[in-house]
Amino acid sequence: MRTCRVPGCNETTTKFGAYCTTHKAITRRHGDPLQEGITKAHLEPYVKIVEARIVKNATNPVWSQLEERWLALASAAGATLSAYHNGRPGVRQEVLAAHEIKKLREAVEPRTVIVMALAMYVMLDQEPRRFRSDEAFTTQLVRRVRGLSDVNVGEWYDHKTNRMKRVYRELPPRVVQVLANWIVPVLGGVGIKLAALERADQEARQKELTSFHQAVSDLT
Ligand SMILES: [Zn+2]
């Protein structure tokens, strides 16, 4: 056994892996051994930004078109599941991913899924260092979208704290990446566009402020 590959970690690796038990678990859960989970609270300001952008562009058909695209993805997932239940062999991670999409479709409004995914792209643009890699980003994207559905949360009683503890049901990383491969093409383009618009707006505001300060300092 060797030392965990994460810099500064002195634990020994698991039998066949490059990381210790802890970092292996974090990698499975978050897509990178050093990736921190993005919480709903982290995302909240970006959700507000996306909602404001939707209000600003209320008559633009893109929002309903995104909903249609999401629903089309859900239909395709439904077809994958039906075929599987009718005995057609399916790729395991695709069947599991289809099941996740079905749960989301049944529990969450399409618009809510869309806003959450778009907010992740704005966050990526504004806080790129929060994401350790592309895979870590898509893993967080899938986690936040899945987190919209309570179906994925199990509860158990924690005797240490005398409280009900909510536990997020983990998906195998391969299933997460299948989900990302389905969701990103549907919502990613608009996400990147909104992120660019937000940045341009901020730069314009900053420029205004700088020119105001300049004017003030030029007063004689
Ligand atoms: Zn480690």
mmCIF file with all atom_site columns, N, CA, C and O and ligand atoms in Angstrom, residues 4-6 9-12 19-24, ligand 1:
data_model
loop_
_atom_site.group_PDB
_atom_site.id
_atom_site.type_symbol
_atom_site.label_atom_id
_atom_site.label_alt_id
_atom_site.label_comp_id
_atom_site.label_asym_id
_atom_site.label_entity_id
_atom_site.label_seq_id
_atom_site.pdbx_PDB_ins_code
_atom_site.Cartn_x
_atom_site.Cartn_y
_atom_site.Cartn_z
_atom_site.occupancy
_atom_site.B_iso_or_equiv
_atom_site.pdbx_formal_charge
_atom_site.auth_seq_id
_atom_site.auth_comp_id
_atom_site.auth_asym_id
_atom_site.auth_atom_id
_atom_site.pdbx_PDB_model_num
ATOM   1  N  N  . CYS A 1 4  ? -1.775  8.032  0.158  1.00 0.00 ? 4  CYS A N  1
ATOM   2  C  CA . CYS A 1 4  ? -2.844  8.674  -0.623 1.00 0.00 ? 4  CYS A CA 1
ATOM   3  C  C  . CYS A 1 4  ? -2.275  9.754  -1.533 1.00 0.00 ? 4  CYS A C  1
ATOM   4  O  O  . CYS A 1 4  ? -1.379  10.503 -1.143 1.00 0.00 ? 4  CYS A O  1
ATOM   5  N  N  . ARG A 1 5  ? -2.805  9.826  -2.742 1.00 0.00 ? 5  ARG A N  1
ATOM   6  C  CA . ARG A 1 5  ? -2.270  10.751 -3.743 1.00 0.00 ? 5  ARG A CA 1
ATOM   7  C  C  . ARG A 1 5  ? -2.598  12.225 -3.452 1.00 0.00 ? 5  ARG A C  1
ATOM   8  O  O  . ARG A 1 5  ? -1.996  13.136 -4.031 1.00 0.00 ? 5  ARG A O  1
ATOM   9  N  N  . VAL A 1 6  ? -3.566  12.444 -2.581 1.00 0.00 ? 6  VAL A N  1
ATOM   10 C  CA . VAL A 1 6  ? -3.936  13.838 -2.279 1.00 0.00 ? 6  VAL A CA 1
ATOM   11 C  C  . VAL A 1 6  ? -2.811  14.515 -1.490 1.00 0.00 ? 6  VAL A C  1
ATOM   12 O  O  . VAL A 1 6  ? -2.374  13.997 -0.461 1.00 0.00 ? 6  VAL A O  1
ATOM   13 N  N  . CYS A 1 9  ? -2.131  14.506 2.493  1.00 0.00 ? 9  CYS A N  1
ATOM   14 C  CA . CYS A 1 9  ? -2.820  13.400 3.159  1.00 0.00 ? 9  CYS A CA 1
ATOM   15 C  C  . CYS A 1 9  ? -1.815  12.272 3.368  1.00 0.00 ? 9  CYS A C  1
ATOM   16 O  O  . CYS A 1 9  ? -1.153  11.838 2.427  1.00 0.00 ? 9  CYS A O  1
ATOM   17 N  N  . ASN A 1 10 ? -1.699  11.839 4.603  1.00 0.00 ? 10 ASN A N  1
ATOM   18 C  CA . ASN A 1 10 ? -0.687  10.824 4.902  1.00 0.00 ? 10 ASN A CA 1
ATOM   19 C  C  . ASN A 1 10 ? -1.260  9.427  5.103  1.00 0.00 ? 10 ASN A C  1
ATOM   20 O  O  . ASN A 1 10 ? -0.549  8.518  5.517  1.00 0.00 ? 10 ASN A O  1
ATOM   21 N  N  . GLU A 1 11 ? -2.541  9.284  4.819  1.00 0.00 ? 11 GLU A N  1
ATOM   22 C  CA . GLU A 1 11 ? -3.167  7.967  4.977  1.00 0.00 ? 11 GLU A CA 1
ATOM   23 C  C  . GLU A 1 11 ? -2.666  7.034  3.880  1.00 0.00 ? 11 GLU A C  1
ATOM   24 O  O  . GLU A 1 11 ? -2.237  7.464  2.813  1.00 0.00 ? 11 GLU A O  1
ATOM   25 N  N  . THR A 1 12 ? -2.765  5.745  4.163  1.00 0.00 ? 12 THR A N  1
ATOM   26 C  CA . THR A 1 12 ? -2.392  4.785  3.120  1.00 0.00 ? 12 THR A CA 1
ATOM   27 C  C  . THR A 1 12 ? -3.581  4.564  2.184  1.00 0.00 ? 12 THR A C  1
ATOM   28 O  O  . THR A 1 12 ? -4.725  4.798  2.551  1.00 0.00 ? 12 THR A O  1
ATOM   29 N  N  . TYR A 1 19 ? -6.170  6.575  -3.703 1.00 0.00 ? 19 TYR A N  1
ATOM   30 C  CA . TYR A 1 19 ? -6.547  7.419  -2.567 1.00 0.00 ? 19 TYR A CA 1
ATOM   31 C  C  . TYR A 1 19 ? -6.833  6.589  -1.323 1.00 0.00 ? 19 TYR A C  1
ATOM   32 O  O  . TYR A 1 19 ? -7.108  5.397  -1.405 1.00 0.00 ? 19 TYR A O  1
ATOM   33 N  N  . CYS A 1 20 ? -6.808  7.276  -0.180 1.00 0.00 ? 20 CYS A N  1
ATOM   34 C  CA . CYS A 1 20 ? -7.210  6.634  1.071  1.00 0.00 ? 20 CYS A CA 1
ATOM   35 C  C  . CYS A 1 20 ? -8.735  6.469  1.090  1.00 0.00 ? 20 CYS A C  1
ATOM   36 O  O  . CYS A 1 20 ? -9.433  6.957  0.198  1.00 0.00 ? 20 CYS A O  1
ATOM   37 N  N  . THR A 1 21 ? -9.240  5.809  2.105  1.00 0.00 ? 21 THR A N  1
ATOM   38 C  CA . THR A 1 21 ? -10.677 5.541  2.176  1.00 0.00 ? 21 THR A CA 1
ATOM   39 C  C  . THR A 1 21 ? -11.499 6.832  2.106  1.00 0.00 ? 21 THR A C  1
ATOM   40 O  O  . THR A 1 21 ? -12.481 6.907  1.374  1.00 0.00 ? 21 THR A O  1
ATOM   41 N  N  . THR A 1 22 ? -11.056 7.841  2.878  1.00 0.00 ? 22 THR A N  1
ATOM   42 C  CA . THR A 1 22 ? -11.800 9.107  2.919  1.00 0.00 ? 22 THR A CA 1
ATOM   43 C  C  . THR A 1 22 ? -11.830 9.767  1.553  1.00 0.00 ? 22 THR A C  1
ATOM   44 O  O  . THR A 1 22 ? -12.893 10.147 1.054  1.00 0.00 ? 22 THR A O  1
ATOM   45 N  N  . HIS A 1 23 ? -10.647 9.921  0.944  1.00 0.00 ? 23 HIS A N  1
ATOM   46 C  CA . HIS A 1 23 ? -10.599 10.612 -0.347 1.00 0.00 ? 23 HIS A CA 1
ATOM   47 C  C  . HIS A 1 23 ? -11.241 9.799  -1.470 1.00 0.00 ? 23 HIS A C  1
ATOM   48 O  O  . HIS A 1 23 ? -11.732 10.368 -2.440 1.00 0.00 ? 23 HIS A O  1
ATOM   49 N  N  . LYS A 1 24 ? -11.247 8.501  -1.302 1.00 0.00 ? 24 LYS A N  1
ATOM   50 C  CA . LYS A 1 24 ? -11.944 7.669  -2.277 1.00 0.00 ? 24 LYS A CA 1
ATOM   51 C  C  . LYS A 1 24 ? -13.446 7.941  -2.193 1.00 0.00 ? 24 LYS A C  1
ATOM   52 O  O  . LYS A 1 24 ? -14.133 8.098  -3.214 1.00 0.00 ? 24 LYS A O  1
HETATM 53 ZN ZN . ZN  B 2 .  ? -6.341  10.762 1.531  1.00 0.00 ? 1  ZN  B ZN 1
#
